[in-house]
JSON list of C-alpha atoms in Angstrom, two decimals:
[
{"chain": "A", "resi": 9, "resn": "MET", "atom": "CA", "xyz": [55.88, 207.69, 295.22]},
{"chain": "A", "resi": 10, "resn": "ASP", "atom": "CA", "xyz": [58.01, 210.81, 294.89]},
{"chain": "A", "resi": 11, "resn": "ARG", "atom": "CA", "xyz": [60.91, 210.85, 292.44]},
{"chain": "A", "resi": 12, "resn": "ILE", "atom": "CA", "xyz": [64.25, 211.44, 294.07]},
{"chain": "A", "resi": 13, "resn": "ASP", "atom": "CA", "xyz": [65.90, 214.59, 292.80]},
{"chain": "A", "resi": 14, "resn": "LEU", "atom": "CA", "xyz": [69.54, 213.47, 292.50]},
{"chain": "A", "resi": 15, "resn": "LYS", "atom": "CA", "xyz": [70.75, 217.01, 291.83]},
{"chain": "A", "resi": 16, "resn": "ARG", "atom": "CA", "xyz": [69.17, 218.22, 295.06]},
{"chain": "A", "resi": 17, "resn": "HIS", "atom": "CA", "xyz": [70.52, 215.33, 297.15]},
{"chain": "A", "resi": 18, "resn": "PHE", "atom": "CA", "xyz": [73.88, 215.06, 295.31]},
{"chain": "A", "resi": 19, "resn": "PRO", "atom": "CA", "xyz": [74.57, 218.53, 293.87]},
{"chain": "A", "resi": 20, "resn": "SER", "atom": "CA", "xyz": [78.18, 217.69, 293.02]},
{"chain": "A", "resi": 21, "resn": "LEU", "atom": "CA", "xyz": [77.40, 214.38, 291.24]},
{"chain": "A", "resi": 22, "resn": "SER", "atom": "CA", "xyz": [77.59, 215.91, 287.78]},
{"chain": "A", "resi": 23, "resn": "PHE", "atom": "CA", "xyz": [80.86, 217.63, 288.70]},
{"chain": "A", "resi": 24, "resn": "VAL", "atom": "CA", "xyz": [82.35, 214.28, 289.81]},
{"chain": "A", "resi": 25, "resn": "VAL", "atom": "CA", "xyz": [81.24, 212.60, 286.57]},
{"chain": "A", "resi": 26, "resn": "VAL", "atom": "CA", "xyz": [82.71, 215.39, 284.43]},
{"chain": "A", "resi": 27, "resn": "LEU", "atom": "CA", "xyz": [85.96, 215.39, 286.44]},
{"chain": "A", "resi": 28, "resn": "THR", "atom": "CA", "xyz": [86.26, 211.59, 286.10]},
{"chain": "A", "resi": 29, "resn": "ILE", "atom": "CA", "xyz": [85.82, 211.83, 282.32]},
{"chain": "A", "resi": 30, "resn": "ILE", "atom": "CA", "xyz": [88.44, 214.61, 282.07]},
{"chain": "A", "resi": 31, "resn": "VAL", "atom": "CA", "xyz": [90.96, 212.64, 284.17]},
{"chain": "A", "resi": 32, "resn": "ALA", "atom": "CA", "xyz": [90.36, 209.47, 282.11]},
{"chain": "A", "resi": 33, "resn": "LEU", "atom": "CA", "xyz": [90.80, 211.36, 278.81]},
{"chain": "A", "resi": 34, "resn": "GLY", "atom": "CA", "xyz": [93.91, 213.09, 280.14]},
{"chain": "A", "resi": 35, "resn": "GLY", "atom": "CA", "xyz": [95.40, 209.76, 281.24]},
{"chain": "A", "resi": 36, "resn": "ALA", "atom": "CA", "xyz": [94.62, 208.18, 277.87]},
{"chain": "A", "resi": 37, "resn": "ALA", "atom": "CA", "xyz": [96.25, 211.12, 276.04]},
{"chain": "A", "resi": 38, "resn": "PHE", "atom": "CA", "xyz": [99.29, 210.94, 278.36]},
{"chain": "A", "resi": 39, "resn": "ILE", "atom": "CA", "xyz": [99.78, 207.26, 277.46]},
{"chain": "A", "resi": 40, "resn": "TYR", "atom": "CA", "xyz": [98.90, 207.53, 273.75]},
{"chain": "A", "resi": 41, "resn": "LEU", "atom": "CA", "xyz": [101.19, 210.51, 273.13]},
{"chain": "A", "resi": 42, "resn": "GLY", "atom": "CA", "xyz": [104.13, 208.85, 274.90]},
{"chain": "A", "resi": 43, "resn": "VAL", "atom": "CA", "xyz": [104.64, 211.85, 277.17]},
{"chain": "A", "resi": 44, "resn": "TYR", "atom": "CA", "xyz": [106.51, 209.91, 279.87]},
{"chain": "A", "resi": 45, "resn": "ASN", "atom": "CA", "xyz": [110.09, 209.12, 278.87]},
{"chain": "A", "resi": 46, "resn": "VAL", "atom": "CA", "xyz": [110.89, 205.45, 279.63]},
{"chain": "A", "resi": 47, "resn": "ALA", "atom": "CA", "xyz": [114.51, 205.64, 278.40]},
{"chain": "A", "resi": 48, "resn": "ALA", "atom": "CA", "xyz": [116.96, 203.93, 280.78]},
{"chain": "A", "resi": 49, "resn": "ASP", "atom": "CA", "xyz": [119.32, 206.92, 280.53]},
{"chain": "A", "resi": 50, "resn": "GLU", "atom": "CA", "xyz": [116.63, 209.33, 281.77]},
{"chain": "A", "resi": 51, "resn": "PRO", "atom": "CA", "xyz": [115.86, 208.76, 285.49]},
{"chain": "A", "resi": 52, "resn": "HIS", "atom": "CA", "xyz": [112.32, 208.72, 286.82]},
{"chain": "A", "resi": 53, "resn": "THR", "atom": "CA", "xyz": [111.12, 211.82, 288.58]},
{"chain": "A", "resi": 54, "resn": "PRO", "atom": "CA", "xyz": [111.65, 211.54, 292.37]},
{"chain": "A", "resi": 55, "resn": "ALA", "atom": "CA", "xyz": [107.90, 211.10, 292.94]},
{"chain": "A", "resi": 56, "resn": "VAL", "atom": "CA", "xyz": [107.57, 208.30, 290.36]},
{"chain": "A", "resi": 57, "resn": "TYR", "atom": "CA", "xyz": [110.74, 206.57, 291.61]},
{"chain": "A", "resi": 58, "resn": "SER", "atom": "CA", "xyz": [109.50, 206.74, 295.20]},
{"chain": "A", "resi": 59, "resn": "VAL", "atom": "CA", "xyz": [106.16, 205.16, 294.28]},
{"chain": "A", "resi": 60, "resn": "LEU", "atom": "CA", "xyz": [107.78, 202.41, 292.18]},
{"chain": "A", "resi": 61, "resn": "GLU", "atom": "CA", "xyz": [110.31, 201.66, 294.94]},
{"chain": "A", "resi": 62, "resn": "ARG", "atom": "CA", "xyz": [107.55, 201.43, 297.54]},
{"chain": "A", "resi": 63, "resn": "VAL", "atom": "CA", "xyz": [105.41, 199.17, 295.32]},
{"chain": "A", "resi": 64, "resn": "ARG", "atom": "CA", "xyz": [108.42, 196.89, 294.69]},
{"chain": "A", "resi": 65, "resn": "ASP", "atom": "CA", "xyz": [109.41, 196.66, 298.36]},
{"chain": "A", "resi": 66, "resn": "ARG", "atom": "CA", "xyz": [105.88, 195.99, 299.62]},
{"chain": "A", "resi": 67, "resn": "SER", "atom": "CA", "xyz": [105.26, 193.40, 296.88]},
{"chain": "A", "resi": 68, "resn": "ILE", "atom": "CA", "xyz": [108.43, 191.51, 297.77]},
{"chain": "A", "resi": 69, "resn": "GLU", "atom": "CA", "xyz": [107.58, 191.59, 301.49]},
{"chain": "A", "resi": 70, "resn": "ALA", "atom": "CA", "xyz": [104.03, 190.36, 300.87]},
{"chain": "A", "resi": 71, "resn": "HIS", "atom": "CA", "xyz": [104.89, 187.61, 298.39]},
{"chain": "A", "resi": 72, "resn": "ALA", "atom": "CA", "xyz": [107.90, 186.29, 300.32]},
{"chain": "A", "resi": 73, "resn": "LYS", "atom": "CA", "xyz": [105.98, 185.81, 303.58]},
{"chain": "A", "resi": 74, "resn": "GLY", "atom": "CA", "xyz": [106.07, 182.23, 304.72]},
{"chain": "A", "resi": 75, "resn": "ILE", "atom": "CA", "xyz": [109.10, 181.21, 302.62]},
{"chain": "A", "resi": 76, "resn": "THR", "atom": "CA", "xyz": [111.34, 179.22, 304.94]},
{"chain": "A", "resi": 77, "resn": "PRO", "atom": "CA", "xyz": [115.00, 178.73, 304.06]},
{"chain": "A", "resi": 78, "resn": "PRO", "atom": "CA", "xyz": [116.50, 175.25, 304.22]},
{"chain": "A", "resi": 79, "resn": "SER", "atom": "CA", "xyz": [118.26, 174.39, 307.47]},
{"chain": "A", "resi": 80, "resn": "ASP", "atom": "CA", "xyz": [121.60, 173.97, 305.66]},
{"chain": "A", "resi": 81, "resn": "LEU", "atom": "CA", "xyz": [121.50, 177.40, 303.99]},
{"chain": "A", "resi": 82, "resn": "ALA", "atom": "CA", "xyz": [124.92, 178.42, 305.34]},
{"chain": "A", "resi": 83, "resn": "SER", "atom": "CA", "xyz": [126.62, 175.14, 304.37]},
{"chain": "A", "resi": 84, "resn": "ALA", "atom": "CA", "xyz": [129.92, 175.34, 302.50]},
{"chain": "A", "resi": 85, "resn": "GLN", "atom": "CA", "xyz": [128.47, 173.19, 299.68]},
{"chain": "A", "resi": 86, "resn": "ARG", "atom": "CA", "xyz": [125.55, 175.56, 299.10]},
{"chain": "A", "resi": 87, "resn": "VAL", "atom": "CA", "xyz": [127.81, 178.63, 299.23]},
{"chain": "A", "resi": 88, "resn": "SER", "atom": "CA", "xyz": [130.29, 177.04, 296.81]},
{"chain": "A", "resi": 89, "resn": "THR", "atom": "CA", "xyz": [127.59, 176.02, 294.32]},
{"chain": "A", "resi": 90, "resn": "GLY", "atom": "CA", "xyz": [125.99, 179.45, 294.69]},
{"chain": "A", "resi": 91, "resn": "ALA", "atom": "CA", "xyz": [129.35, 181.10, 293.94]},
{"chain": "A", "resi": 92, "resn": "GLY", "atom": "CA", "xyz": [129.55, 179.31, 290.59]},
{"chain": "A", "resi": 93, "resn": "LEU", "atom": "CA", "xyz": [125.99, 180.24, 289.70]},
{"chain": "A", "resi": 94, "resn": "TYR", "atom": "CA", "xyz": [126.51, 183.84, 290.83]},
{"chain": "A", "resi": 95, "resn": "THR", "atom": "CA", "xyz": [129.63, 184.20, 288.68]},
{"chain": "A", "resi": 96, "resn": "GLU", "atom": "CA", "xyz": [127.83, 182.93, 285.61]},
{"chain": "A", "resi": 97, "resn": "MET", "atom": "CA", "xyz": [124.47, 184.63, 286.05]},
{"chain": "A", "resi": 98, "resn": "CYS", "atom": "CA", "xyz": [124.66, 187.56, 288.47]},
{"chain": "A", "resi": 99, "resn": "SER", "atom": "CA", "xyz": [128.10, 189.19, 288.70]},
{"chain": "A", "resi": 100, "resn": "GLY", "atom": "CA", "xyz": [127.74, 191.15, 285.42]},
{"chain": "A", "resi": 101, "resn": "CYS", "atom": "CA", "xyz": [125.02, 193.29, 286.99]},
{"chain": "A", "resi": 102, "resn": "HIS", "atom": "CA", "xyz": [125.45, 192.89, 290.77]},
{"chain": "A", "resi": 103, "resn": "LEU", "atom": "CA", "xyz": [129.28, 192.85, 290.74]},
{"chain": "A", "resi": 104, "resn": "GLY", "atom": "CA", "xyz": [131.25, 191.52, 293.71]},
{"chain": "A", "resi": 105, "resn": "PRO", "atom": "CA", "xyz": [133.96, 192.62, 296.15]},
{"chain": "A", "resi": 106, "resn": "GLY", "atom": "CA", "xyz": [136.70, 194.31, 294.13]},
{"chain": "A", "resi": 107, "resn": "VAL", "atom": "CA", "xyz": [134.83, 193.87, 290.82]},
{"chain": "A", "resi": 108, "resn": "GLU", "atom": "CA", "xyz": [134.76, 196.97, 288.63]},
{"chain": "A", "resi": 109, "resn": "LYS", "atom": "CA", "xyz": [131.45, 198.14, 287.13]},
{"chain": "A", "resi": 110, "resn": "SER", "atom": "CA", "xyz": [130.76, 196.52, 283.78]},
{"chain": "A", "resi": 111, "resn": "GLU", "atom": "CA", "xyz": [129.33, 198.22, 280.70]},
{"chain": "A", "resi": 112, "resn": "MET", "atom": "CA", "xyz": [126.08, 196.39, 281.32]},
{"chain": "A", "resi": 113, "resn": "SER", "atom": "CA", "xyz": [125.84, 197.32, 285.00]},
{"chain": "A", "resi": 114, "resn": "GLN", "atom": "CA", "xyz": [126.43, 200.99, 284.20]},
{"chain": "A", "resi": 115, "resn": "GLY", "atom": "CA", "xyz": [123.66, 201.01, 281.60]},
{"chain": "A", "resi": 116, "resn": "LEU", "atom": "CA", "xyz": [120.96, 199.54, 283.83]},
{"chain": "A", "resi": 117, "resn": "TYR", "atom": "CA", "xyz": [118.19, 201.70, 285.22]},
{"chain": "A", "resi": 118, "resn": "PRO", "atom": "CA", "xyz": [117.36, 201.31, 287.93]},
{"chain": "A", "resi": 119, "resn": "GLN", "atom": "CA", "xyz": [120.87, 200.27, 288.86]},
{"chain": "A", "resi": 120, "resn": "ALA", "atom": "CA", "xyz": [121.17, 196.70, 290.11]},
{"chain": "A", "resi": 121, "resn": "PRO", "atom": "CA", "xyz": [122.07, 196.65, 293.80]},
{"chain": "A", "resi": 122, "resn": "GLU", "atom": "CA", "xyz": [125.68, 195.77, 294.54]},
{"chain": "A", "resi": 123, "resn": "LEU", "atom": "CA", "xyz": [125.16, 192.66, 296.62]},
{"chain": "A", "resi": 124, "resn": "ALA", "atom": "CA", "xyz": [128.49, 192.96, 298.43]},
{"chain": "A", "resi": 125, "resn": "ILE", "atom": "CA", "xyz": [126.86, 195.89, 300.24]},
{"chain": "A", "resi": 126, "resn": "PRO", "atom": "CA", "xyz": [124.56, 194.65, 303.05]},
{"chain": "A", "resi": 127, "resn": "GLN", "atom": "CA", "xyz": [120.90, 194.47, 302.04]},
{"chain": "A", "resi": 128, "resn": "ASP", "atom": "CA", "xyz": [117.95, 194.60, 304.40]},
{"chain": "A", "resi": 129, "resn": "LEU", "atom": "CA", "xyz": [116.33, 191.44, 302.99]},
{"chain": "A", "resi": 130, "resn": "THR", "atom": "CA", "xyz": [115.43, 188.12, 304.57]},
{"chain": "A", "resi": 131, "resn": "PRO", "atom": "CA", "xyz": [116.57, 184.86, 302.96]},
{"chain": "A", "resi": 132, "resn": "GLY", "atom": "CA", "xyz": [112.95, 184.30, 301.89]},
{"chain": "A", "resi": 133, "resn": "GLN", "atom": "CA", "xyz": [112.82, 187.70, 300.18]},
{"chain": "A", "resi": 134, "resn": "GLN", "atom": "CA", "xyz": [116.12, 187.03, 298.39]},
{"chain": "A", "resi": 135, "resn": "PHE", "atom": "CA", "xyz": [114.82, 183.63, 297.27]},
{"chain": "A", "resi": 136, "resn": "TRP", "atom": "CA", "xyz": [111.59, 185.18, 295.96]},
{"chain": "A", "resi": 137, "resn": "ILE", "atom": "CA", "xyz": [113.47, 187.91, 294.03]},
{"chain": "A", "resi": 138, "resn": "ILE", "atom": "CA", "xyz": [115.87, 185.42, 292.44]},
{"chain": "A", "resi": 139, "resn": "LYS", "atom": "CA", "xyz": [113.08, 182.96, 291.60]},
{"chain": "A", "resi": 140, "resn": "HIS", "atom": "CA", "xyz": [110.49, 185.42, 290.28]},
{"chain": "A", "resi": 141, "resn": "GLY", "atom": "CA", "xyz": [112.57, 188.41, 289.15]},
{"chain": "A", "resi": 142, "resn": "VAL", "atom": "CA", "xyz": [111.43, 192.04, 289.30]},
{"chain": "A", "resi": 143, "resn": "LYS", "atom": "CA", "xyz": [109.48, 193.68, 286.49]},
{"chain": "A", "resi": 144, "resn": "LEU", "atom": "CA", "xyz": [111.00, 196.71, 284.76]},
{"chain": "A", "resi": 145, "resn": "SER", "atom": "CA", "xyz": [114.38, 196.23, 286.46]},
{"chain": "A", "resi": 146, "resn": "ALA", "atom": "CA", "xyz": [116.22, 193.75, 284.20]},
{"chain": "A", "resi": 147, "resn": "MET", "atom": "CA", "xyz": [116.16, 191.22, 287.08]},
{"chain": "A", "resi": 148, "resn": "PRO", "atom": "CA", "xyz": [115.21, 187.92, 285.40]},
{"chain": "A", "resi": 149, "resn": "ALA", "atom": "CA", "xyz": [113.02, 185.22, 286.89]},
{"chain": "A", "resi": 150, "resn": "TRP", "atom": "CA", "xyz": [115.62, 182.48, 287.36]},
{"chain": "A", "resi": 151, "resn": "GLY", "atom": "CA", "xyz": [112.90, 180.12, 288.60]},
{"chain": "A", "resi": 152, "resn": "LYS", "atom": "CA", "xyz": [111.86, 179.54, 285.01]},
{"chain": "A", "resi": 153, "resn": "THR", "atom": "CA", "xyz": [115.15, 177.76, 284.33]},
{"chain": "A", "resi": 154, "resn": "HIS", "atom": "CA", "xyz": [116.52, 176.79, 287.75]},
{"chain": "A", "resi": 155, "resn": "PRO", "atom": "CA", "xyz": [115.03, 174.52, 290.42]},
{"chain": "A", "resi": 156, "resn": "ASP", "atom": "CA", "xyz": [114.51, 175.79, 293.96]},
{"chain": "A", "resi": 157, "resn": "PRO", "atom": "CA", "xyz": [117.58, 174.05, 295.47]},
{"chain": "A", "resi": 158, "resn": "LEU", "atom": "CA", "xyz": [119.90, 175.94, 293.09]},
{"chain": "A", "resi": 159, "resn": "ILE", "atom": "CA", "xyz": [118.12, 179.19, 293.87]},
{"chain": "A", "resi": 160, "resn": "TRP", "atom": "CA", "xyz": [118.71, 178.53, 297.57]},
{"chain": "A", "resi": 161, "resn": "ASP", "atom": "CA", "xyz": [122.40, 177.95, 296.70]},
{"chain": "A", "resi": 162, "resn": "MET", "atom": "CA", "xyz": [122.48, 181.43, 295.14]},
{"chain": "A", "resi": 163, "resn": "VAL", "atom": "CA", "xyz": [120.83, 182.87, 298.25]},
{"chain": "A", "resi": 164, "resn": "ALA", "atom": "CA", "xyz": [123.46, 181.12, 300.41]},
{"chain": "A", "resi": 165, "resn": "PHE", "atom": "CA", "xyz": [126.25, 182.76, 298.43]},
{"chain": "A", "resi": 166, "resn": "VAL", "atom": "CA", "xyz": [124.60, 186.21, 298.25]},
{"chain": "A", "resi": 167, "resn": "ARG", "atom": "CA", "xyz": [124.21, 186.20, 302.04]},
{"chain": "A", "resi": 168, "resn": "LYS", "atom": "CA", "xyz": [127.99, 185.65, 302.40]},
{"chain": "A", "resi": 169, "resn": "LEU", "atom": "CA", "xyz": [128.96, 188.47, 300.01]},
{"chain": "A", "resi": 170, "resn": "PRO", "atom": "CA", "xyz": [128.71, 191.43, 302.41]},
{"chain": "A", "resi": 171, "resn": "GLY", "atom": "CA", "xyz": [131.94, 191.76, 304.33]},
{"chain": "A", "resi": 172, "resn": "MET", "atom": "CA", "xyz": [133.82, 189.44, 301.96]},
{"chain": "A", "resi": 173, "resn": "THR", "atom": "CA", "xyz": [137.20, 190.78, 300.88]},
{"chain": "A", "resi": 174, "resn": "PRO", "atom": "CA", "xyz": [138.16, 190.86, 297.19]},
{"chain": "A", "resi": 175, "resn": "ASP", "atom": "CA", "xyz": [140.69, 188.05, 297.85]},
{"chain": "A", "resi": 176, "resn": "GLN", "atom": "CA", "xyz": [138.11, 185.88, 299.60]},
{"chain": "A", "resi": 177, "resn": "TYR", "atom": "CA", "xyz": [135.69, 186.50, 296.74]},
{"chain": "A", "resi": 178, "resn": "LYS", "atom": "CA", "xyz": [138.28, 185.51, 294.11]},
{"chain": "A", "resi": 179, "resn": "LYS", "atom": "CA", "xyz": [139.21, 182.32, 296.00]},
{"chain": "A", "resi": 180, "resn": "LEU", "atom": "CA", "xyz": [135.60, 181.27, 296.48]},
{"chain": "A", "resi": 181, "resn": "ILE", "atom": "CA", "xyz": [134.75, 181.93, 292.83]},
{"chain": "A", "resi": 182, "resn": "ALA", "atom": "CA", "xyz": [137.85, 180.02, 291.69]},
{"chain": "A", "resi": 183, "resn": "SER", "atom": "CA", "xyz": [136.96, 176.97, 293.82]},
{"chain": "A", "resi": 184, "resn": "ALA", "atom": "CA", "xyz": [133.28, 176.91, 292.77]},
{"chain": "A", "resi": 185, "resn": "PRO", "atom": "CA", "xyz": [131.93, 174.11, 290.58]},
{"chain": "A", "resi": 186, "resn": "GLU", "atom": "CA", "xyz": [132.20, 175.16, 286.94]},
{"chain": "A", "resi": 187, "resn": "ASP", "atom": "CA", "xyz": [129.82, 172.75, 285.26]},
{"chain": "A", "resi": 188, "resn": "HIS", "atom": "CA", "xyz": [126.52, 174.60, 285.45]},
{"chain": "A", "resi": 189, "resn": "ASP", "atom": "CA", "xyz": [124.77, 172.08, 283.16]},
{"chain": "A", "resi": 190, "resn": "ALA", "atom": "CA", "xyz": [125.82, 169.19, 285.41]},
{"chain": "A", "resi": 191, "resn": "MET", "atom": "CA", "xyz": [124.45, 171.05, 288.46]},
{"chain": "A", "resi": 192, "resn": "MET", "atom": "CA", "xyz": [121.15, 171.59, 286.65]},
{"chain": "A", "resi": 193, "resn": "LYS", "atom": "CA", "xyz": [120.94, 167.90, 285.68]},
{"chain": "A", "resi": 194, "resn": "THR", "atom": "CA", "xyz": [121.79, 166.72, 289.21]},
{"chain": "A", "resi": 195, "resn": "GLN", "atom": "CA", "xyz": [119.11, 168.97, 290.70]},
{"chain": "A", "resi": 196, "resn": "SER", "atom": "CA", "xyz": [116.59, 167.95, 288.04]},
{"chain": "A", "resi": 197, "resn": "ASP", "atom": "CA", "xyz": [117.28, 164.23, 288.65]},
{"chain": "A", "resi": 198, "resn": "ALA", "atom": "CA", "xyz": [117.02, 164.71, 292.43]},
{"chain": "A", "resi": 199, "resn": "HIS", "atom": "CA", "xyz": [113.73, 166.57, 292.01]},
{"chain": "A", "resi": 200, "resn": "SER", "atom": "CA", "xyz": [112.35, 163.83, 289.72]},
{"chain": "A", "resi": 201, "resn": "ALA", "atom": "CA", "xyz": [113.32, 161.11, 292.20]},
{"chain": "A", "resi": 202, "resn": "HIS", "atom": "CA", "xyz": [111.92, 163.05, 295.20]},
{"chain": "A", "resi": 203, "resn": "PRO", "atom": "CA", "xyz": [109.31, 165.53, 293.88]},
{"chain": "A", "resi": 204, "resn": "HIS", "atom": "CA", "xyz": [108.20, 166.38, 297.41]}
]
């Protein structure tokens, strides 16, 4: 049986191996030497930002498929409860109609989206983002501490924000339930009584 001469059949094989080793060593040096600046006050290059944005958007779309909002998503009760949760947990970064930028919101990179500006997201995508958070964006995973019904309440409120006037926002926030701990206990008790 004849031996196969790899160099004759694959003349560039050694070049590919050498190139792979060089790229791997270069990547390792890039990481080890801390060449890329991850400071929040130094924006990503346009190419890096574009890739990260695309990865984020496609991940959200893929993972949120099949999430169906509750039929009462637009109910006044959900919106009111969501307003209280939003004030406590979200407004410092995402602001609201007529709300000035906070020190925290100005220091975030990437900047948190202002949710009073219409977003091109489905209710399922908003639910997934609130529940699971977004890596490297300061968006926490509220699902670790909040049951799904309260997350849907936040979605209900966030969906009402675009087009809301500053006065409407203030009135809704002022009339929202204030006792966050009681809301958590009520939802926890309801979930325990009816786990499915």
